[in-house]
Short mmCIF file of C-alpha atoms in Angstrom, two decimals:
data_model
loop_
_atom_site.label_atom_id
_atom_site.label_comp_id
_atom_site.label_asym_id
_atom_site.label_seq_id
_atom_site.Cartn_x
_atom_site.Cartn_y
_atom_site.Cartn_z
CA MET D 1251 -50.83 63.18 5.63
CA MET D 1252 -48.67 62.85 8.73
CA LYS D 1253 -49.68 59.20 9.10
CA LYS D 1254 -48.60 58.46 5.53
CA LEU D 1255 -45.25 60.13 6.12
CA ILE D 1256 -44.69 58.14 9.33
CA SER D 1257 -45.61 54.92 7.51
CA MET D 1258 -43.16 55.62 4.72
CA LEU D 1259 -40.38 56.39 7.24
CA LEU D 1260 -41.07 53.14 9.11
CA LEU D 1261 -41.07 51.20 5.85
CA CYS D 1262 -37.73 52.72 4.81
CA LEU D 1263 -36.33 51.98 8.26
CA PHE D 1264 -37.48 48.36 7.96
CA PHE D 1265 -35.78 47.95 4.58
CA LEU D 1266 -32.60 49.55 5.94
CA VAL D 1267 -32.49 47.12 8.90
CA GLN D 1268 -33.09 44.18 6.57
CA ASN D 1269 -30.27 45.34 4.33
CA LEU D 1270 -27.84 45.72 7.22
CA PHE D 1271 -28.84 42.31 8.61
CA ALA D 1272 -28.27 40.60 5.25
CA GLN D 1273 -24.85 42.21 4.86
CA GLN D 1274 -23.87 41.20 8.40
CA GLN D 1275 -24.97 37.62 7.78
CA GLN D 1276 -23.08 37.62 4.48
CA GLN D 1277 -19.86 38.56 6.28
CA GLN D 1278 -20.23 36.13 9.20
CA GLN D 1279 -21.06 32.90 7.35
CA PRO D 1280 -17.73 32.33 5.55
CA GLN D 1281 -15.82 33.42 8.64
CA GLN D 1282 -14.49 29.93 9.34
CA ALA D 1283 -13.29 29.54 5.75
CA GLN D 1284 -11.55 32.93 5.91
CA LYS D 1285 -9.72 31.91 9.07
CA GLN D 1286 -8.47 28.78 7.35
CA GLU D 1287 -7.25 30.84 4.41
CA GLN D 1288 -5.32 33.25 6.64
CA VAL D 1289 -2.95 30.53 7.90
CA GLN D 1290 -1.05 29.14 4.93
CA ALA D 1291 0.14 25.61 5.70
CA PRO D 1292 3.62 24.60 4.47
CA LEU D 1293 3.68 23.06 1.00
CA LEU D 1294 4.32 19.32 0.89
CA THR D 1295 5.77 18.24 -2.45
CA LEU D 1296 5.14 14.83 -3.91
CA GLU D 1297 8.87 14.05 -3.78
CA ASP D 1298 8.95 14.76 -0.05
CA ALA D 1299 5.82 12.68 0.55
CA VAL D 1300 7.29 9.68 -1.28
CA SER D 1301 10.59 10.04 0.58
CA ILE D 1302 8.80 10.11 3.94
CA ALA D 1303 6.70 7.06 3.01
CA LEU D 1304 9.74 5.05 1.92
CA LYS D 1305 11.36 5.78 5.25
CA ASN D 1306 8.42 5.46 7.64
CA ASN D 1307 5.64 3.33 6.17
CA TYR D 1308 5.07 0.17 8.25
CA ASN D 1309 4.22 -2.08 5.30
CA ILE D 1310 7.49 -1.19 3.61
CA GLN D 1311 9.45 -1.76 6.82
CA LEU D 1312 7.86 -5.20 7.29
CA ALA D 1313 8.55 -6.13 3.66
CA LYS D 1314 12.20 -5.16 4.01
CA ASN D 1315 12.46 -7.15 7.24
CA ASN D 1316 11.00 -10.27 5.56
CA THR D 1317 13.46 -9.90 2.68
CA ALA D 1318 16.34 -9.67 5.14
CA ILE D 1319 15.17 -12.92 6.77
CA SER D 1320 15.05 -14.67 3.39
CA ALA D 1321 18.55 -13.43 2.56
CA VAL D 1322 19.92 -14.80 5.85
CA ASN D 1323 18.36 -18.20 5.10
CA VAL D 1324 20.37 -18.55 1.87
CA SER D 1325 23.36 -20.47 3.21
CA LEU D 1326 25.20 -23.69 2.45
CA GLY D 1327 24.53 -24.97 5.93
CA ASN D 1328 20.79 -24.45 5.61
CA ALA D 1329 20.86 -26.35 2.31
CA GLY D 1330 22.63 -29.35 3.87
CA TYR D 1331 26.10 -28.94 2.29
CA LEU D 1332 28.10 -28.70 5.49
CA PRO D 1333 28.82 -31.25 8.24
CA VAL D 1334 27.34 -31.10 11.71
CA LEU D 1335 29.83 -31.01 14.57
CA THR D 1336 28.65 -31.75 18.09
CA ALA D 1337 30.29 -32.13 21.46
CA ASN D 1338 28.84 -34.87 23.67
CA ALA D 1339 29.35 -35.64 27.33
CA SER D 1340 27.70 -38.17 29.59
CA THR D 1341 28.19 -39.46 33.08
CA SER D 1342 26.55 -42.25 35.06
CA SER D 1343 26.96 -43.61 38.57
CA SER D 1344 25.51 -46.42 40.64
CA ILE D 1345 25.55 -47.59 44.25
CA LEU D 1346 25.22 -51.38 44.52
CA ASN D 1347 25.15 -54.03 47.24
CA ILE D 1348 26.96 -57.07 45.83
CA ASN D 1349 26.84 -60.67 47.03
CA GLN D 1350 29.30 -62.86 45.09
CA THR D 1351 29.55 -66.65 45.39
CA ARG D 1352 32.81 -67.75 43.90
CA ALA D 1353 33.62 -71.05 42.21
CA ASP D 1354 35.33 -72.35 45.33
CA GLY D 1355 32.16 -71.71 47.33
CA THR D 1356 33.34 -68.66 49.20
CA VAL D 1357 30.99 -65.70 49.48
CA ASN D 1358 32.07 -62.11 48.97
CA LYS D 1359 29.79 -59.34 50.21
CA ILE D 1360 30.43 -55.72 49.19
CA PRO D 1361 27.93 -53.21 50.62
CA ARG D 1362 27.32 -49.82 48.94
CA LEU D 1363 29.70 -50.30 46.04
CA HIS D 1364 30.19 -47.15 43.95
CA ASN D 1365 30.47 -47.58 40.15
CA SER D 1366 30.96 -44.60 37.78
CA SER D 1367 31.46 -44.03 34.09
CA ASN D 1368 32.28 -40.79 32.18
CA THR D 1369 32.48 -40.30 28.40
CA TYR D 1370 32.99 -37.10 26.39
CA GLY D 1371 34.34 -35.92 23.09
CA PRO D 1372 33.49 -34.27 19.70
CA ASN D 1373 31.56 -36.01 16.93
CA ILE D 1374 31.07 -35.06 13.30
CA ASN D 1375 28.34 -36.25 10.89
CA TRP D 1376 28.40 -35.31 7.22
CA THR D 1377 26.05 -36.34 4.45
CA ILE D 1378 28.31 -36.37 1.39
CA PHE D 1379 25.67 -37.52 -1.10
CA ASP D 1380 21.87 -37.32 -0.93
CA GLY D 1381 20.84 -37.68 -4.55
CA PHE D 1382 21.71 -34.05 -5.36
CA ALA D 1383 19.00 -32.84 -2.97
CA MET D 1384 21.36 -30.39 -1.30
CA PHE D 1385 21.91 -28.62 -4.62
CA ALA D 1386 18.18 -28.37 -5.14
CA ASN D 1387 17.74 -27.12 -1.57
CA TYR D 1388 20.24 -24.33 -2.12
CA ASP D 1389 18.57 -23.33 -5.36
CA GLN D 1390 15.23 -23.34 -3.55
CA LEU D 1391 16.54 -20.98 -0.86
CA LYS D 1392 17.80 -18.58 -3.53
CA GLN D 1393 14.46 -18.63 -5.32
CA LEU D 1394 12.60 -18.01 -2.06
CA ASN D 1395 14.84 -15.02 -1.45
CA LYS D 1396 14.10 -13.80 -4.97
CA LEU D 1397 10.38 -14.21 -4.32
CA SER D 1398 10.71 -12.19 -1.14
CA GLU D 1399 12.47 -9.43 -3.08
CA VAL D 1400 9.64 -9.42 -5.64
CA GLN D 1401 7.09 -9.20 -2.83
CA GLN D 1402 9.04 -6.35 -1.26
CA ARG D 1403 9.08 -4.51 -4.57
CA ASP D 1404 5.35 -5.12 -4.95
CA THR D 1405 4.70 -3.74 -1.46
CA ILE D 1406 6.77 -0.65 -2.18
CA GLN D 1407 5.03 -0.13 -5.52
CA SER D 1408 1.53 -0.51 -4.07
CA THR D 1409 2.36 1.74 -1.11
CA LEU D 1410 3.78 4.45 -3.37
CA THR D 1411 0.73 4.12 -5.61
CA ASN D 1412 -1.47 4.70 -2.59
CA VAL D 1413 0.61 7.70 -1.51
CA ILE D 1414 0.66 9.27 -4.99
CA SER D 1415 -3.04 8.60 -5.60
CA THR D 1416 -4.00 10.14 -2.27
CA TYR D 1417 -1.73 13.12 -2.97
CA TYR D 1418 -3.52 13.79 -6.27
CA ASN D 1419 -6.84 13.25 -4.51
CA LEU D 1420 -5.87 16.12 -2.23
CA ILE D 1421 -4.99 18.22 -5.27
CA ASN D 1422 -8.38 17.41 -6.80
CA GLN D 1423 -10.13 18.39 -3.58
CA THR D 1424 -8.09 21.61 -3.50
CA GLN D 1425 -9.37 22.40 -7.00
CA LEU D 1426 -12.94 21.73 -5.87
CA ILE D 1427 -12.44 23.99 -2.84
CA LEU D 1428 -11.26 26.81 -5.09
CA SER D 1429 -14.28 26.25 -7.35
CA LEU D 1430 -16.65 26.36 -4.39
CA LYS D 1431 -14.93 29.50 -3.15
CA GLU D 1432 -15.50 31.04 -6.56
CA ALA D 1433 -19.15 29.96 -6.33
CA ILE D 1434 -19.42 31.83 -3.01
CA ASP D 1435 -17.97 34.96 -4.64
CA ILE D 1436 -20.52 34.69 -7.43
CA SER D 1437 -23.37 34.20 -4.95
CA ARG D 1438 -22.12 37.16 -2.95
CA LEU D 1439 -22.13 39.30 -6.09
CA GLN D 1440 -25.62 38.07 -6.97
CA LEU D 1441 -26.81 38.94 -3.44
CA HIS D 1442 -25.26 42.39 -3.79
CA TYR D 1443 -27.10 42.96 -7.06
CA ALA D 1444 -30.36 41.72 -5.53
CA LEU D 1445 -30.03 44.09 -2.56
CA ASN D 1446 -29.27 47.01 -4.85
CA ARG D 1447 -32.29 46.23 -7.00
CA PHE D 1448 -34.44 45.79 -3.92
CA ASN D 1449 -33.28 49.09 -2.42
CA VAL D 1450 -34.28 50.99 -5.57
CA GLY D 1451 -37.59 49.15 -5.80
CA ARG D 1452 -36.77 47.10 -8.90
CA ALA D 1453 -36.92 43.70 -7.15
CA ALA D 1454 -39.13 41.98 -4.60
CA LYS D 1455 -38.02 40.78 -1.19
CA LEU D 1456 -38.34 37.18 -2.44
CA GLU D 1457 -35.52 37.76 -4.89
CA VAL D 1458 -33.21 38.90 -2.07
CA LEU D 1459 -34.16 35.89 0.03
CA ASN D 1460 -33.45 33.52 -2.88
CA ALA D 1461 -30.05 35.10 -3.38
CA GLN D 1462 -29.34 34.79 0.35
CA VAL D 1463 -30.33 31.09 0.29
CA ASN D 1464 -28.03 30.46 -2.66
CA PHE D 1465 -25.19 32.18 -0.83
CA ASN D 1466 -25.79 30.09 2.30
CA THR D 1467 -25.95 26.87 0.26
CA ASP D 1468 -22.66 27.58 -1.48
CA THR D 1469 -21.04 28.41 1.86
CA THR D 1470 -22.27 25.11 3.32
CA ASN D 1471 -20.90 23.16 0.36
CA PHE D 1472 -17.59 24.96 0.76
CA LEU D 1473 -17.30 24.10 4.45
CA THR D 1474 -18.31 20.48 3.79
CA GLN D 1475 -15.56 20.15 1.19
CA ILE D 1476 -13.07 21.66 3.65
CA GLN D 1477 -14.05 19.00 6.18
CA GLN D 1478 -13.57 16.20 3.63
CA PHE D 1479 -10.20 17.67 2.67
CA ASN D 1480 -9.04 17.67 6.30
CA THR D 1481 -10.16 14.05 6.75
CA THR D 1482 -8.16 12.99 3.69
CA LYS D 1483 -5.14 14.84 5.09
CA ILE D 1484 -5.38 12.78 8.29
CA ASN D 1485 -5.42 9.53 6.30
CA PHE D 1486 -2.50 10.77 4.23
CA ASN D 1487 -0.47 11.52 7.36
CA ARG D 1488 -1.24 7.98 8.53
CA LEU D 1489 0.22 6.64 5.27
CA LEU D 1490 3.36 8.67 5.87
CA VAL D 1491 3.48 7.53 9.53
CA ARG D 1492 3.73 10.96 11.06
CA LYS D 1493 1.56 13.10 13.34
CA LEU D 1494 -2.04 12.75 12.17
CA ASN D 1495 -2.79 16.44 12.75
CA GLU D 1496 0.34 17.72 11.01
CA ASP D 1497 -0.77 20.48 8.67
CA PHE D 1498 0.38 20.88 5.07
CA SER D 1499 -0.83 22.13 1.72
CA VAL D 1500 -0.62 20.74 -1.82
CA PRO D 1501 -0.56 22.38 -5.27
CA ASP D 1502 -3.78 22.99 -7.20
CA THR D 1503 -2.69 21.65 -10.58
CA ILE D 1504 -2.62 18.12 -12.04
CA VAL D 1505 -0.26 17.51 -14.95
CA ILE D 1506 -1.00 14.54 -17.22
CA GLN D 1507 1.91 12.87 -18.99
CA LYS D 1508 2.04 12.22 -22.70
CA GLN D 1509 0.28 9.22 -24.19
CA PRO D 1510 2.45 6.07 -23.77
CA VAL D 1511 2.87 3.41 -26.45
CA LEU D 1512 0.71 0.38 -25.66
CA ALA D 1513 3.23 -2.16 -26.96
CA ASP D 1514 5.97 -0.65 -24.79
CA VAL D 1515 3.72 -0.80 -21.72
CA ILE D 1516 2.93 -4.49 -22.29
CA ALA D 1517 6.58 -5.36 -22.91
CA GLN D 1518 7.67 -3.58 -19.74
CA ALA D 1519 4.96 -5.32 -17.71
CA GLN D 1520 6.20 -8.73 -18.87
CA LYS D 1521 9.63 -7.87 -17.48
CA TYR D 1522 8.80 -6.01 -14.28
CA ASN D 1523 5.21 -6.71 -13.23
CA PRO D 1524 5.39 -8.16 -9.67
CA ALA D 1525 2.56 -10.65 -10.23
CA ILE D 1526 4.22 -12.05 -13.36
CA LEU D 1527 7.63 -12.20 -11.69
CA ALA D 1528 6.15 -13.97 -8.65
CA ALA D 1529 4.42 -16.50 -10.91
CA GLN D 1530 7.70 -17.20 -12.70
CA VAL D 1531 9.50 -17.74 -9.39
CA ASN D 1532 6.76 -20.08 -8.18
CA LYS D 1533 7.09 -22.04 -11.42
CA ARG D 1534 10.81 -22.39 -10.77
CA LEU D 1535 10.11 -23.52 -7.19
CA ASN D 1536 7.86 -26.28 -8.50
CA GLU D 1537 10.62 -27.43 -10.85
CA ILE D 1538 13.03 -27.54 -7.92
CA ASN D 1539 10.50 -29.52 -5.93
CA LEU D 1540 10.56 -32.20 -8.62
CA LYS D 1541 14.35 -32.42 -8.26
CA GLN D 1542 14.00 -32.81 -4.51
CA VAL D 1543 11.46 -35.60 -4.94
CA ARG D 1544 13.61 -37.42 -7.50
CA ALA D 1545 16.58 -37.24 -5.13
CA LEU D 1546 14.80 -39.81 -2.93
CA ARG D 1547 15.54 -42.45 -5.59
CA TYR D 1548 19.26 -42.19 -4.94
CA PRO D 1549 21.21 -43.58 -1.99
CA VAL D 1550 22.14 -41.37 0.91
CA VAL D 1551 25.80 -41.66 1.90
CA GLY D 1552 27.25 -40.16 5.03
CA VAL D 1553 30.41 -40.27 7.05
CA SER D 1554 30.84 -39.87 10.77
CA SER D 1555 33.83 -39.50 13.02
CA GLY D 1556 34.69 -38.52 16.55
CA TYR D 1557 37.28 -38.51 19.25
CA GLY D 1558 36.21 -39.91 22.59
CA PHE D 1559 37.43 -39.93 26.14
CA SER D 1560 36.04 -42.30 28.75
CA ASN D 1561 36.87 -43.50 32.22
CA SER D 1562 35.07 -45.97 34.45
CA LYS D 1563 35.41 -47.37 37.94
CA THR D 1564 34.09 -50.84 38.82
CA PRO D 1565 35.68 -51.92 42.13
CA ALA D 1566 33.96 -55.32 42.06
CA GLY D 1567 35.21 -56.31 38.62
CA PHE D 1568 38.42 -57.82 37.42
CA THR D 1569 39.49 -54.30 36.34
CA GLN D 1570 38.76 -51.70 38.91
CA THR D 1571 39.46 -48.61 36.72
CA GLN D 1572 39.67 -48.11 32.99
CA ASN D 1573 40.56 -45.01 30.92
CA THR D 1574 40.28 -44.93 27.12
CA ARG D 1575 40.63 -42.36 24.39
CA GLY D 1576 40.79 -42.53 20.62
CA LEU D 1577 39.37 -41.82 17.20
CA ASN D 1578 36.26 -43.47 15.80
CA TYR D 1579 34.94 -43.21 12.24
CA GLY D 1580 32.41 -44.84 10.02
CA LEU D 1581 30.49 -44.81 6.76
CA THR D 1582 26.72 -45.18 6.33
CA ALA D 1583 24.64 -45.70 3.23
CA SER D 1584 20.93 -46.25 2.68
CA ILE D 1585 18.62 -46.47 -0.31
CA ASN D 1586 14.88 -46.66 -0.68
CA ILE D 1587 14.05 -49.97 -2.39
CA PHE D 1588 10.27 -50.01 -2.08
CA ASP D 1589 7.89 -47.60 -0.31
CA GLY D 1590 4.51 -48.70 -1.57
CA PHE D 1591 4.81 -46.79 -4.88
CA ASN D 1592 4.79 -43.49 -2.98
CA GLN D 1593 7.89 -42.33 -4.84
CA VAL D 1594 6.08 -42.67 -8.16
CA ARG D 1595 3.08 -40.84 -6.73
CA ARG D 1596 5.20 -37.96 -5.41
CA GLU D 1597 6.96 -37.50 -8.75
CA ARG D 1598 3.67 -37.52 -10.61
CA VAL D 1599 2.21 -34.91 -8.27
CA ALA D 1600 5.33 -32.75 -8.66
CA LYS D 1601 4.99 -32.84 -12.46
CA LEU D 1602 1.32 -31.88 -12.23
CA GLN D 1603 2.27 -28.98 -9.96
CA ILE D 1604 4.71 -27.75 -12.61
CA ASN D 1605 1.95 -27.94 -15.19
CA GLY D 1606 -0.34 -25.99 -12.87
CA ALA D 1607 2.35 -23.36 -12.38
CA ASN D 1608 2.65 -22.97 -16.17
CA ILE D 1609 -1.10 -22.51 -16.47
CA ARG D 1610 -1.11 -20.01 -13.61
CA THR D 1611 1.73 -18.02 -15.21
CA ASN D 1612 -0.10 -17.83 -18.53
CA GLN D 1613 -3.29 -16.83 -16.74
CA ILE D 1614 -1.56 -14.00 -14.85
CA GLU D 1615 0.14 -12.74 -18.01
CA GLN D 1616 -3.21 -12.62 -19.80
CA LEU D 1617 -4.86 -10.91 -16.82
CA VAL D 1618 -2.13 -8.27 -16.66
CA GLU D 1619 -2.37 -7.62 -20.39
CA THR D 1620 -6.16 -7.28 -20.05
CA GLN D 1621 -5.77 -4.78 -17.23
CA ILE D 1622 -3.24 -2.80 -19.26
CA ASN D 1623 -5.55 -2.60 -22.27
CA ALA D 1624 -8.49 -1.52 -20.11
CA LEU D 1625 -6.40 1.13 -18.31
CA TYR D 1626 -4.96 2.32 -21.61
CA ILE D 1627 -8.43 2.82 -23.10
CA GLU D 1628 -9.53 4.57 -19.91
CA PHE D 1629 -6.48 6.83 -20.10
CA LEU D 1630 -7.13 7.78 -23.74
CA SER D 1631 -10.80 8.42 -23.00
CA GLY D 1632 -9.77 10.60 -20.07
CA LEU D 1633 -7.54 12.71 -22.32
CA ASP D 1634 -10.51 13.31 -24.65
CA LEU D 1635 -12.76 14.19 -21.73
CA ILE D 1636 -10.17 16.65 -20.42
CA ARG D 1637 -10.02 18.45 -23.77
CA VAL D 1638 -13.81 18.63 -24.01
CA GLY D 1639 -14.13 19.63 -20.37
CA GLN D 1640 -11.62 22.45 -20.68
CA SER D 1641 -13.60 23.90 -23.58
CA ASN D 1642 -16.87 23.43 -21.73
CA VAL D 1643 -15.53 25.32 -18.67
CA GLU D 1644 -14.64 28.29 -20.82
CA ILE D 1645 -18.06 28.31 -22.49
CA ALA D 1646 -19.82 28.03 -19.11
CA ARG D 1647 -17.70 30.89 -17.74
CA GLN D 1648 -18.65 33.17 -20.63
CA ASN D 1649 -22.31 32.23 -20.23
CA LEU D 1650 -22.14 33.01 -16.50
CA ASN D 1651 -20.55 36.42 -17.08
CA ILE D 1652 -23.25 37.35 -19.60
CA THR D 1653 -25.96 36.09 -17.26
CA LEU D 1654 -24.64 38.11 -14.31
CA GLU D 1655 -24.51 41.25 -16.42
CA LYS D 1656 -28.09 40.68 -17.59
CA TYR D 1657 -29.16 40.15 -14.00
CA ARG D 1658 -27.47 43.37 -12.93
CA LEU D 1659 -29.41 45.18 -15.59
CA GLY D 1660 -32.62 43.46 -14.46
CA ASN D 1661 -33.29 41.51 -17.65
CA ILE D 1662 -33.38 37.98 -16.14
CA THR D 1663 -34.48 36.30 -12.92
CA THR D 1664 -32.52 34.86 -9.98
CA LEU D 1665 -33.28 31.32 -11.11
CA GLU D 1666 -31.59 31.90 -14.45
CA VAL D 1667 -28.49 33.21 -12.71
CA ARG D 1668 -28.46 30.23 -10.41
CA GLU D 1669 -28.77 27.85 -13.35
CA ALA D 1670 -25.83 29.50 -15.13
CA GLN D 1671 -23.79 29.38 -11.93
CA ARG D 1672 -24.63 25.70 -11.40
CA ASN D 1673 -23.68 24.87 -14.99
CA TYR D 1674 -20.35 26.62 -14.54
CA LEU D 1675 -19.61 24.84 -11.26
CA ASP D 1676 -20.65 21.46 -12.71
CA ALA D 1677 -18.42 22.00 -15.74
CA LYS D 1678 -15.42 22.78 -13.54
CA THR D 1679 -16.16 19.83 -11.25
CA ARG D 1680 -16.37 17.42 -14.20
CA TYR D 1681 -13.19 18.87 -15.65
CA PHE D 1682 -11.26 18.45 -12.41
CA THR D 1683 -12.72 14.97 -11.84
CA ASN D 1684 -11.73 13.88 -15.35
CA GLN D 1685 -8.22 15.17 -14.73
CA TYR D 1686 -8.01 13.21 -11.48
CA GLN D 1687 -9.44 9.99 -12.92
CA THR D 1688 -7.09 10.19 -15.92
CA LYS D 1689 -4.15 10.69 -13.56
CA LEU D 1690 -5.25 7.61 -11.60
CA SER D 1691 -5.28 5.60 -14.85
CA GLU D 1692 -1.78 6.84 -15.61
CA ILE D 1693 -0.57 5.89 -12.11
CA SER D 1694 -2.18 2.43 -12.41
CA LEU D 1695 -0.45 1.86 -15.75
CA LYS D 1696 2.87 2.66 -14.12
CA GLU D 1697 2.15 0.42 -11.14
CA ILE D 1698 1.18 -2.54 -13.30
CA THR D 1699 4.44 -2.19 -15.24
CA GLY D 1700 6.42 -2.04 -11.99
CA ASN D 1701 7.59 1.47 -12.81
CA ILE D 1702 5.78 3.78 -10.43
CA SER D 1703 7.27 7.29 -10.53
CA LEU D 1704 6.61 10.71 -9.03
CA ASN D 1705 5.25 12.50 -12.10
#
């Protein structure tokens, strides 16, 4: 009898130690996650993120710098309108040994004779007519500046798209973290029920171990998602060009805008899409190139003028010193009469390039419209998936609550609880993912229309 009593006491002591060990392990495993929750990072709004990116991002800075260079190049002098004024100076000297035999037969020897000559003065050269090429050149410089502005706008739009997309990616990950945290709470509750049932002899040890494994798995998934979130934050800080380890937090809600009108989106893209605008500018540049080629058929007329000063010393000559100064001017003209039919070839190539630019513009317009239609369908499909997903989350939540209550009462197994929990977590994950993907479609529609915004 005494042996049976001792055995029962030892068995109870064993169960008590197991219970305390499980509870201690339950408290220690999410310790890292709890520490992260205790320190609330400052909230970074989307408006602040965009403002920081516009100020700091390297791609945007380089694009602005290139546009400034193009703007400086738009000048009359660079196009060839203005004259070129130069100041020239030259000097020359010589040391000669001269032997002169004169007509009367006498010989004159002059050793180490020094001769020198100096000339200096301003000169101006001005092409007053070049077949209207200077006008085409100036128009070309303006179009190149316009192209640079379009490229700058495209860089800003793509950078902001990257910033906004990454920001909503962080929001999506925040939602997943909250879902995984909720999964840990559910697993903790399930483990609590399993321990209670085990302590009163209504469940086997295997059921407690299964509940503990589920709790550990959910904790691991939670910590893995935290790690992915922190990695995305580092990349986001790189986009904003600030300290990579600078901490911040984001909201946990994604708001989808109302359904846009497809015709309005296409019309706006035709006006503001960077690819279409760049194609139109390139088409104009090819038309200007034809004007520049045709200018070679015309004569080139230029004027030149200058004022010169010169002095020279020639001791052995009839005039030993000479000083001159005065104005000089002239007119030049040239025309290409025959260059092996290259002029005809260049004009033909220029016309074909214009035709190619037209084809390229039409191709880009069709491509943009195709992308808009695909994104629009994706956006509409995403809205439907969000509505279905929201309903599915609510149904899965109700099913989970009923399942947990049945498990508490001992009517179902651990596997059934885990299945209900997994269904609930999967429903929330799909719902949040559909929200994020639909938001990305909305952002892409705005980018392709050249109208990226913060909402």
